[in-house]
Coordinates of C-alpha atoms in Angstrom, one line a residue:
M1 CA -21.9 14.3 -69.2
K2 CA -20.5 16.8 -66.7
N3 CA -23.4 16.0 -64.3
L4 CA -22.6 12.3 -64.6
I5 CA -19.0 12.9 -63.8
K6 CA -20.0 15.0 -60.8
I7 CA -22.3 12.2 -59.5
C8 CA -19.7 9.6 -60.0
T9 CA -17.1 11.7 -58.2
V10 CA -19.5 12.3 -55.3
L11 CA -20.3 8.6 -55.0
L12 CA -16.6 7.8 -55.1
L13 CA -15.7 10.2 -52.4
T14 CA -18.7 9.1 -50.3
G15 CA -17.5 5.5 -50.7
L16 CA -14.0 6.4 -49.6
L17 CA -15.3 8.2 -46.5
I18 CA -17.6 5.3 -45.6
S19 CA -14.7 2.9 -46.1
C20 CA -12.4 5.0 -43.9
E21 CA -15.1 5.4 -41.2
E22 CA -15.7 1.7 -41.2
E23 CA -12.0 1.0 -40.9
D24 CA -11.6 3.5 -38.1
F25 CA -14.6 2.0 -36.3
E26 CA -13.1 -1.5 -36.6
N27 CA -9.8 -0.3 -35.3
D28 CA -11.3 1.6 -32.4
F29 CA -13.5 -1.4 -31.6
L30 CA -10.7 -3.9 -31.7
E31 CA -8.4 -1.7 -29.7
A32 CA -11.0 -0.9 -27.0
P33 CA -10.1 -2.2 -23.5
A34 CA -12.0 -5.3 -22.5
K35 CA -14.9 -4.6 -20.2
S36 CA -13.8 -7.4 -17.9
T37 CA -10.5 -5.7 -17.1
L38 CA -9.9 -2.5 -15.1
D39 CA -6.7 -0.4 -14.8
E40 CA -5.3 1.0 -11.6
S41 CA -6.9 4.4 -12.1
I42 CA -10.3 2.9 -11.9
I43 CA -9.7 0.3 -9.2
F44 CA -8.0 2.6 -6.7
S45 CA -10.3 5.5 -7.2
T46 CA -13.3 3.3 -6.3
V47 CA -13.7 2.4 -2.7
D48 CA -15.4 -1.0 -3.1
L49 CA -12.9 -2.1 -5.8
A50 CA -10.0 -0.9 -3.7
K51 CA -11.3 -2.8 -0.7
G52 CA -11.2 -6.0 -2.7
A53 CA -7.6 -5.3 -3.7
V54 CA -6.6 -4.8 -0.1
D55 CA -8.4 -8.0 1.0
G56 CA -6.4 -9.8 -1.7
I57 CA -3.2 -8.9 0.0
L58 CA -4.1 -11.4 2.8
E59 CA -5.3 -14.2 0.4
P60 CA -1.8 -15.9 0.3
V61 CA -2.0 -16.3 4.1
G62 CA -4.8 -18.8 3.8
Q63 CA -2.9 -21.2 1.5
T64 CA -2.2 -24.6 3.2
N65 CA 1.5 -24.4 2.6
S66 CA 1.6 -20.8 3.8
Y67 CA 0.6 -19.5 7.2
R68 CA -2.5 -21.7 7.6
G69 CA -0.9 -25.1 7.6
R70 CA 2.9 -24.5 7.7
F71 CA 4.2 -21.2 9.0
I72 CA 2.0 -20.9 12.1
P73 CA 1.9 -24.5 13.1
Y74 CA 5.5 -25.6 12.3
Y75 CA 7.7 -22.5 12.4
G76 CA 5.6 -21.3 15.3
F77 CA 6.1 -24.4 17.4
N78 CA 9.7 -23.9 18.4
T79 CA 10.0 -20.9 20.7
D80 CA 12.3 -22.6 23.2
V81 CA 10.1 -21.6 26.1
E82 CA 6.6 -22.6 25.4
Y83 CA 6.1 -25.5 23.0
N84 CA 8.0 -28.4 21.6
Y85 CA 7.2 -30.7 18.7
S86 CA 5.5 -33.9 20.0
S87 CA 4.6 -35.7 16.8
D88 CA 5.8 -39.3 16.2
D89 CA 7.4 -38.5 12.9
E90 CA 10.6 -36.9 14.2
G91 CA 13.0 -36.2 11.4
S92 CA 10.2 -35.6 8.9
A93 CA 9.8 -32.6 6.7
D94 CA 7.5 -31.0 9.4
A95 CA 10.0 -31.7 12.2
D96 CA 12.8 -30.0 10.2
L97 CA 10.7 -26.9 9.9
V98 CA 10.2 -26.9 13.7
A99 CA 14.0 -27.1 14.2
Y100 CA 14.7 -24.4 11.5
D101 CA 16.6 -27.1 9.6
A102 CA 14.7 -27.3 6.3
K103 CA 16.8 -29.1 3.6
P104 CA 16.7 -28.0 -0.1
N105 CA 14.3 -31.0 -0.8
N106 CA 12.0 -30.4 2.1
S107 CA 8.6 -31.4 0.8
R108 CA 6.9 -28.6 2.8
M109 CA 9.0 -25.9 1.3
N110 CA 10.0 -27.3 -2.0
S111 CA 6.8 -26.1 -3.7
E112 CA 5.5 -23.1 -5.7
N113 CA 3.1 -22.2 -2.9
N114 CA 5.4 -22.5 0.1
A115 CA 5.4 -20.0 2.9
W116 CA 8.3 -17.9 1.4
A117 CA 6.6 -17.7 -2.0
M118 CA 3.2 -16.8 -0.5
M119 CA 4.7 -14.1 1.7
Y120 CA 6.3 -12.4 -1.3
Q121 CA 3.1 -12.8 -3.3
G122 CA 1.4 -10.9 -0.6
I123 CA 4.1 -8.3 -0.6
E124 CA 3.8 -7.8 -4.3
R125 CA 0.1 -7.3 -4.0
A126 CA 0.6 -4.8 -1.2
N127 CA 3.1 -2.9 -3.3
I128 CA 0.6 -2.6 -6.2
V129 CA -2.2 -1.5 -3.8
I130 CA 0.0 1.0 -2.1
R131 CA 1.1 2.5 -5.4
G132 CA -2.4 2.6 -6.7
L133 CA -3.9 4.2 -3.6
R134 CA -1.3 6.9 -3.4
N135 CA -1.7 7.7 -7.1
Y136 CA -5.5 7.6 -7.4
G137 CA -7.2 7.3 -4.0
N138 CA -6.3 10.5 -2.2
P139 CA -5.7 8.6 1.1
E140 CA -6.1 11.1 3.9
P141 CA -6.6 10.4 7.6
G142 CA -10.2 9.8 8.5
T143 CA -11.1 8.7 5.0
E144 CA -12.0 5.3 3.6
F145 CA -9.0 5.4 1.3
G146 CA -6.8 6.4 4.2
Q147 CA -8.0 3.4 6.2
L148 CA -7.2 1.1 3.2
L149 CA -3.7 2.5 2.7
G150 CA -3.0 2.1 6.4
A151 CA -4.1 -1.5 6.2
A152 CA -2.0 -2.2 3.1
L153 CA 1.1 -0.7 4.8
T154 CA 0.5 -2.8 7.9
Y155 CA -0.1 -6.1 6.0
R156 CA 3.2 -5.6 4.1
A157 CA 5.0 -5.0 7.4
I158 CA 3.5 -8.2 8.9
Y159 CA 4.8 -10.2 5.9
Y160 CA 8.3 -8.7 6.3
A161 CA 8.4 -9.1 10.0
D162 CA 7.6 -12.8 9.7
L163 CA 10.1 -13.3 6.9
M164 CA 12.9 -11.8 9.0
K165 CA 11.8 -13.8 12.0
A166 CA 12.3 -17.1 10.1
W167 CA 15.1 -16.2 7.6
G168 CA 16.9 -13.1 8.8
D169 CA 18.1 -10.8 6.0
V170 CA 15.8 -11.2 3.0
P171 CA 15.3 -9.4 -0.3
A172 CA 13.5 -6.1 0.2
R173 CA 10.8 -5.1 -2.3
F174 CA 8.9 -1.9 -1.6
E175 CA 7.8 -1.3 -5.2
P176 CA 6.0 -3.6 -7.8
I177 CA 8.4 -5.9 -9.6
T178 CA 9.9 -4.7 -12.9
T179 CA 12.2 -6.4 -15.4
E180 CA 15.1 -4.7 -13.7
T181 CA 14.2 -5.9 -10.2
I182 CA 13.2 -9.5 -10.8
Y183 CA 16.4 -10.8 -9.2
L184 CA 17.4 -9.1 -5.9
G185 CA 20.0 -9.9 -3.3
K186 CA 19.2 -9.9 0.4
T187 CA 19.0 -6.6 2.3
S188 CA 20.1 -6.0 5.8
R189 CA 17.3 -6.5 8.2
D190 CA 18.2 -3.2 9.9
T191 CA 17.3 -1.3 6.7
I192 CA 14.0 -3.2 6.5
Y193 CA 13.2 -2.7 10.1
K194 CA 13.6 1.1 9.8
R195 CA 11.4 1.1 6.7
L196 CA 8.7 -0.9 8.4
I197 CA 8.8 1.3 11.6
A198 CA 8.4 4.4 9.4
D199 CA 5.5 2.8 7.4
L200 CA 3.7 1.8 10.6
G201 CA 4.1 5.3 11.9
E202 CA 2.3 6.5 8.8
A203 CA -0.3 3.8 9.0
S204 CA -1.1 4.7 12.6
T205 CA -2.2 8.2 11.4
L206 CA -4.5 6.8 8.7
V207 CA -6.5 4.0 10.4
A208 CA -9.1 4.5 13.1
W209 CA -9.2 3.3 16.7
P210 CA -11.2 0.1 17.5
N211 CA -15.0 0.8 17.1
E212 CA -14.3 4.3 15.9
T213 CA -15.6 3.6 12.4
A214 CA -17.6 0.8 10.7
A215 CA -14.3 -0.5 9.4
T216 CA -12.8 -1.1 12.8
T217 CA -15.6 -2.9 14.7
T218 CA -14.0 -6.3 14.1
V219 CA -10.5 -7.6 14.9
E220 CA -10.3 -9.0 11.4
R221 CA -9.7 -5.4 10.2
I222 CA -6.7 -3.2 11.0
N223 CA -7.1 -0.6 13.7
K224 CA -4.9 2.0 15.3
A225 CA -4.4 0.1 18.5
F226 CA -3.0 -2.9 16.6
V227 CA -0.8 -0.8 14.4
K228 CA 0.7 1.0 17.5
G229 CA 1.1 -2.3 19.4
F230 CA 2.7 -3.9 16.4
R231 CA 5.1 -1.0 15.9
A232 CA 6.1 -1.2 19.6
R233 CA 6.8 -4.9 19.3
L234 CA 8.8 -4.4 16.1
A235 CA 10.9 -1.7 17.8
M236 CA 11.7 -4.2 20.6
V237 CA 12.7 -6.9 18.1
A238 CA 14.8 -4.5 16.0
S239 CA 16.8 -3.5 19.0
G240 CA 17.1 -6.9 20.5
Y241 CA 19.6 -9.8 20.1
Q242 CA 19.4 -11.5 16.7
Q243 CA 21.5 -14.0 14.7
Y244 CA 23.2 -11.7 12.2
P245 CA 25.5 -13.1 9.5
D246 CA 28.5 -12.2 11.7
G247 CA 27.1 -13.6 15.0
I248 CA 24.4 -13.1 17.6
R249 CA 24.3 -9.5 18.7
R250 CA 22.2 -6.3 18.8
S251 CA 22.1 -4.0 15.8
N252 CA 25.0 -1.6 15.3
D253 CA 22.7 1.0 13.7
P254 CA 22.3 4.0 16.0
D255 CA 18.7 4.5 14.7
L256 CA 17.9 1.1 16.2
S257 CA 19.6 1.6 19.6
V258 CA 18.0 0.3 22.7
Q259 CA 17.4 3.8 24.0
K260 CA 15.5 5.0 20.9
M261 CA 13.6 1.8 20.2
Y262 CA 12.5 1.2 23.8
Q263 CA 11.3 4.8 24.1
L264 CA 9.3 4.4 20.9
A265 CA 7.8 1.2 22.2
L266 CA 6.9 2.8 25.5
D267 CA 5.3 5.8 23.7
E268 CA 3.2 3.6 21.4
C269 CA 2.0 1.4 24.3
R270 CA 1.1 4.4 26.4
A271 CA -0.9 5.8 23.5
V272 CA -2.9 2.6 23.3
I273 CA -3.5 2.4 27.0
N274 CA -4.4 6.1 27.3
S275 CA -6.8 5.9 24.4
G276 CA -9.2 3.7 26.3
K277 CA -10.1 2.1 23.0
A278 CA -8.8 -1.4 23.9
S279 CA -8.5 -3.1 27.2
L280 CA -7.1 -6.4 28.7
E281 CA -9.5 -9.2 29.6
P282 CA -10.0 -9.6 33.4
T283 CA -8.9 -13.2 33.3
F284 CA -6.9 -15.5 31.0
E285 CA -9.9 -17.9 31.0
G286 CA -12.1 -15.1 29.7
F287 CA -9.7 -14.3 26.9
W288 CA -9.3 -18.0 26.0
R289 CA -13.1 -18.5 25.8
K290 CA -13.6 -15.5 23.6
Y291 CA -10.8 -16.7 21.3
N292 CA -12.3 -20.2 21.0
Q293 CA -15.8 -18.8 20.5
E294 CA -14.4 -16.7 17.6
N295 CA -15.6 -13.5 19.2
I296 CA -14.2 -11.0 16.8
N297 CA -15.6 -7.8 18.4
A298 CA -13.0 -5.1 18.5
G299 CA -11.9 -3.3 21.7
G300 CA -10.7 -6.3 23.8
E301 CA -7.3 -7.8 24.4
S302 CA -7.1 -9.3 20.9
L303 CA -6.2 -6.5 18.6
W304 CA -6.1 -8.2 15.2
E305 CA -6.6 -11.8 14.0
I306 CA -5.8 -13.3 10.6
P307 CA -9.2 -14.0 9.0
F308 CA -9.4 -17.6 7.8
S309 CA -12.5 -19.1 6.2
S310 CA -14.6 -21.5 8.3
G311 CA -12.8 -24.8 9.1
R312 CA -9.5 -23.6 7.5
G313 CA -7.4 -22.6 10.5
R314 CA -4.9 -25.0 12.0
V315 CA -4.0 -23.1 15.2
L316 CA -6.4 -24.8 17.6
F317 CA -5.9 -28.1 15.9
S318 CA -2.2 -28.0 16.1
F319 CA -1.8 -26.5 19.5
A320 CA -4.5 -28.7 21.1
V321 CA -4.5 -31.5 23.6
R322 CA -2.9 -34.5 22.0
H323 CA -5.3 -37.4 21.2
R324 CA -5.6 -40.4 18.8
S325 CA -9.3 -41.2 19.0
V326 CA -12.1 -39.3 17.3
D327 CA -13.4 -36.5 19.5
Q328 CA -16.7 -34.7 19.6
F329 CA -15.2 -31.4 18.5
T330 CA -13.2 -32.1 15.3
G331 CA -14.5 -35.5 14.4
Q332 CA -10.9 -36.5 13.7
P333 CA -8.6 -39.0 15.4
R334 CA -5.7 -36.6 15.6
G335 CA -4.7 -33.3 17.1
G336 CA -2.1 -31.7 19.3
T337 CA 1.1 -32.1 17.2
A338 CA 2.8 -29.6 19.6
G339 CA 2.9 -29.8 23.3
P340 CA 3.9 -27.4 26.1
T341 CA 7.2 -27.8 28.0
P342 CA 6.7 -28.8 31.7
T343 CA 8.6 -25.7 32.8
V344 CA 5.8 -23.4 31.7
Y345 CA 3.9 -24.3 34.8
Y346 CA 6.7 -23.0 37.0
D347 CA 6.9 -19.7 35.1
Y348 CA 3.7 -18.6 36.9
N349 CA 3.7 -17.3 40.5
E350 CA 1.8 -19.6 42.7
N351 CA -0.6 -16.7 43.5
D352 CA -1.2 -16.0 39.8
L353 CA -4.9 -16.8 39.1
R354 CA -4.1 -17.6 35.4
R355 CA -1.8 -20.5 36.3
D356 CA -4.4 -23.2 37.1
R357 CA -6.7 -22.0 34.4
D358 CA -4.1 -21.8 31.6
P359 CA -4.7 -24.6 29.1
V360 CA -1.0 -24.7 28.5
C361 CA -0.3 -25.5 32.1
L362 CA -3.2 -28.0 32.4
T363 CA -1.8 -30.0 29.5
S364 CA 1.9 -29.7 30.4
G365 CA 1.9 -33.0 32.3
V366 CA 2.6 -31.4 35.7
Q367 CA 0.6 -32.9 38.5
Q368 CA -1.0 -30.2 40.6

């Protein structure tokens, strides 16, 4: 009898242990992370995965209502010195963008994927990438992770520079969104400019010169010459005349004074020139031909180009010679929605070899 009790007791305990083990197994199995998802510690400690995340920062640029079909063609048309809007549909949603007079119901902007929304989507992706690379990638100068962090910092600066170019003071987000930061007011552009200039200073120490590494052999990747050139341009803009909420003036911030910013711009430009890693094209025609042939080799006059997929860019289409019949290049009966102002021709010295070869001058309507 005692033996039977012992056997029953052993069987009962064994059953309980098996039951507990099965329950623990089921809980562990059900709570295990899905194999199709990865957290930041994995993504940003693996070079190839991190590269994909960095490339994703630029994906919003390719959206039709973003840079590709709206911001570059329409916001980019009205510079007051080079191009004017020559389409027949004056007063349309497109024309209002050109004149910086978009109404609340503007069909080009009143959408979920408009230029503003896509820029901030790119900024949010950049914030996540920058946080991940700093925490898990050990991004040092001369390393692949360093190159990636430099690119992410630069992409974010590009988005902010264009936001301020079109809308002035905007909300500043330099960390991923949280429930506490969903709604933000606008930030002074002076504060944003100083942050971007500092970020680009860091980026320039992380990325390589053109053709210095495999990552910088093409102008579709960020390189040190572009970062320094962009930083110089941003310094000039930050210290220049702008339309502030209280009027058109220069910045009152001593850190953005003409003396400081012009010196910074000069130093950065000299660094690029003295590096010998990038050079100007001998002729404007040569530069124009390379651009139209999609020559993306690094080291020339073009330092960085937004990478669009084949057939998706609108720059050459929009800034082309105006025509209404099907042509042999695009196969479309349209093109040239923006045209040059006649005064561009006279901006060139008569001895300037670029004048009579400049496509802008050749299409300006001026008889030579």
